[in-house]
Amino acid sequence: MSNICIITKKKLIIGNKISHSNKKNKKKFLVNFKKYKLKIKNKIKKIKISVKAIKLIKKNIIKNEKKKK
């Protein structure tokens, strides 16, 4: 699997790690990936997505349940 979230399109970025003495060193900022089980067409698929995407999925599920009531 690649290091790009399929939902939010987040990917690795490169920036500077700045020490107390203000030295700048290159650093890779990785995406916070988690494995998530998603039910698609009555089949459970395990995908690797960012935590931000998991929050979006849960938020939309809650909104949809409130609309049904």
mmCIF file of C-alpha atoms in Angstrom:
data_model
loop_
_atom_site.group_PDB
_atom_site.id
_atom_site.type_symbol
_atom_site.label_atom_id
_atom_site.label_comp_id
_atom_site.label_asym_id
_atom_site.label_seq_id
_atom_site.Cartn_x
_atom_site.Cartn_y
_atom_site.Cartn_z
ATOM 1 C CA MET A 1 0.000 0.000 0.000
ATOM 2 C CA SER A 2 1.146 3.508 -0.703
ATOM 3 C CA ASN A 3 1.449 6.225 1.890
ATOM 4 C CA ILE A 4 -1.491 8.241 0.546
ATOM 5 C CA CYS A 5 -4.909 8.207 2.188
ATOM 6 C CA ILE A 6 -7.532 7.190 -0.382
ATOM 7 C CA ILE A 7 -10.231 9.393 1.179
ATOM 8 C CA THR A 8 -8.512 12.627 2.222
ATOM 9 C CA LYS A 9 -5.557 12.390 -0.233
ATOM 10 C CA LYS A 10 -3.141 13.174 2.610
ATOM 11 C CA LYS A 11 0.467 12.174 1.986
ATOM 12 C CA LEU A 12 3.954 12.489 3.409
ATOM 13 C CA ILE A 13 5.343 16.025 3.577
ATOM 14 C CA ILE A 14 8.916 17.137 4.113
ATOM 15 C CA GLY A 15 9.716 20.056 6.361
ATOM 16 C CA ASN A 16 12.218 21.324 8.881
ATOM 17 C CA LYS A 17 12.745 20.021 12.395
ATOM 18 C CA ILE A 18 13.920 23.060 14.358
ATOM 19 C CA SER A 19 16.002 22.530 17.490
ATOM 20 C CA HIS A 20 16.271 24.835 20.495
ATOM 21 C CA SER A 21 19.434 26.372 19.008
ATOM 22 C CA ASN A 22 17.404 27.083 15.827
ATOM 23 C CA LYS A 23 19.236 24.498 13.685
ATOM 24 C CA LYS A 24 17.084 23.261 10.848
ATOM 25 C CA ASN A 25 17.184 19.606 9.817
ATOM 26 C CA LYS A 26 15.046 17.931 7.170
ATOM 27 C CA LYS A 27 12.265 15.741 8.584
ATOM 28 C CA LYS A 28 9.540 13.601 7.051
ATOM 29 C CA PHE A 29 6.107 14.220 8.532
ATOM 30 C CA LEU A 30 4.143 10.995 8.068
ATOM 31 C CA VAL A 31 0.381 10.624 7.900
ATOM 32 C CA ASN A 32 -1.292 9.104 10.967
ATOM 33 C CA PHE A 33 -2.565 5.869 9.375
ATOM 34 C CA LYS A 34 -4.797 3.312 11.062
ATOM 35 C CA LYS A 35 -6.348 0.107 9.755
ATOM 36 C CA TYR A 36 -10.125 0.442 9.501
ATOM 37 C CA LYS A 37 -12.777 -2.139 8.698
ATOM 38 C CA LEU A 38 -15.300 -0.809 6.222
ATOM 39 C CA LYS A 39 -18.473 -2.631 5.153
ATOM 40 C CA ILE A 40 -18.982 -2.365 1.391
ATOM 41 C CA LYS A 41 -21.786 -4.337 -0.284
ATOM 42 C CA ASN A 42 -22.138 -6.722 2.694
ATOM 43 C CA LYS A 43 -18.399 -7.511 2.626
ATOM 44 C CA ILE A 44 -15.939 -6.279 5.207
ATOM 45 C CA LYS A 45 -12.775 -4.764 3.745
ATOM 46 C CA LYS A 46 -9.773 -3.743 5.800
ATOM 47 C CA ILE A 47 -8.221 -0.518 4.520
ATOM 48 C CA LYS A 48 -5.431 1.773 5.694
ATOM 49 C CA ILE A 49 -6.710 5.340 6.036
ATOM 50 C CA SER A 50 -5.807 8.448 7.996
ATOM 51 C CA VAL A 51 -7.371 9.172 11.372
ATOM 52 C CA LYS A 52 -8.934 12.322 9.875
ATOM 53 C CA ALA A 53 -10.774 10.090 7.368
ATOM 54 C CA ILE A 54 -12.010 7.819 10.174
ATOM 55 C CA LYS A 55 -13.413 10.873 11.982
ATOM 56 C CA LEU A 56 -15.151 12.022 8.771
ATOM 57 C CA ILE A 57 -16.706 8.574 8.250
ATOM 58 C CA LYS A 58 -18.008 8.407 11.830
ATOM 59 C CA LYS A 59 -19.329 11.983 11.625
ATOM 60 C CA ASN A 60 -21.256 11.224 8.415
ATOM 61 C CA ILE A 61 -22.694 8.021 9.887
ATOM 62 C CA ILE A 62 -24.016 9.967 12.896
ATOM 63 C CA LYS A 63 -25.524 12.655 10.619
ATOM 64 C CA ASN A 64 -27.245 10.013 8.476
ATOM 65 C CA GLU A 65 -28.728 8.293 11.547
ATOM 66 C CA LYS A 66 -30.130 11.601 12.821
ATOM 67 C CA LYS A 67 -31.731 12.328 9.432
ATOM 68 C CA LYS A 68 -33.480 8.938 9.460
ATOM 69 C CA LYS A 69 -35.169 9.654 12.816
#
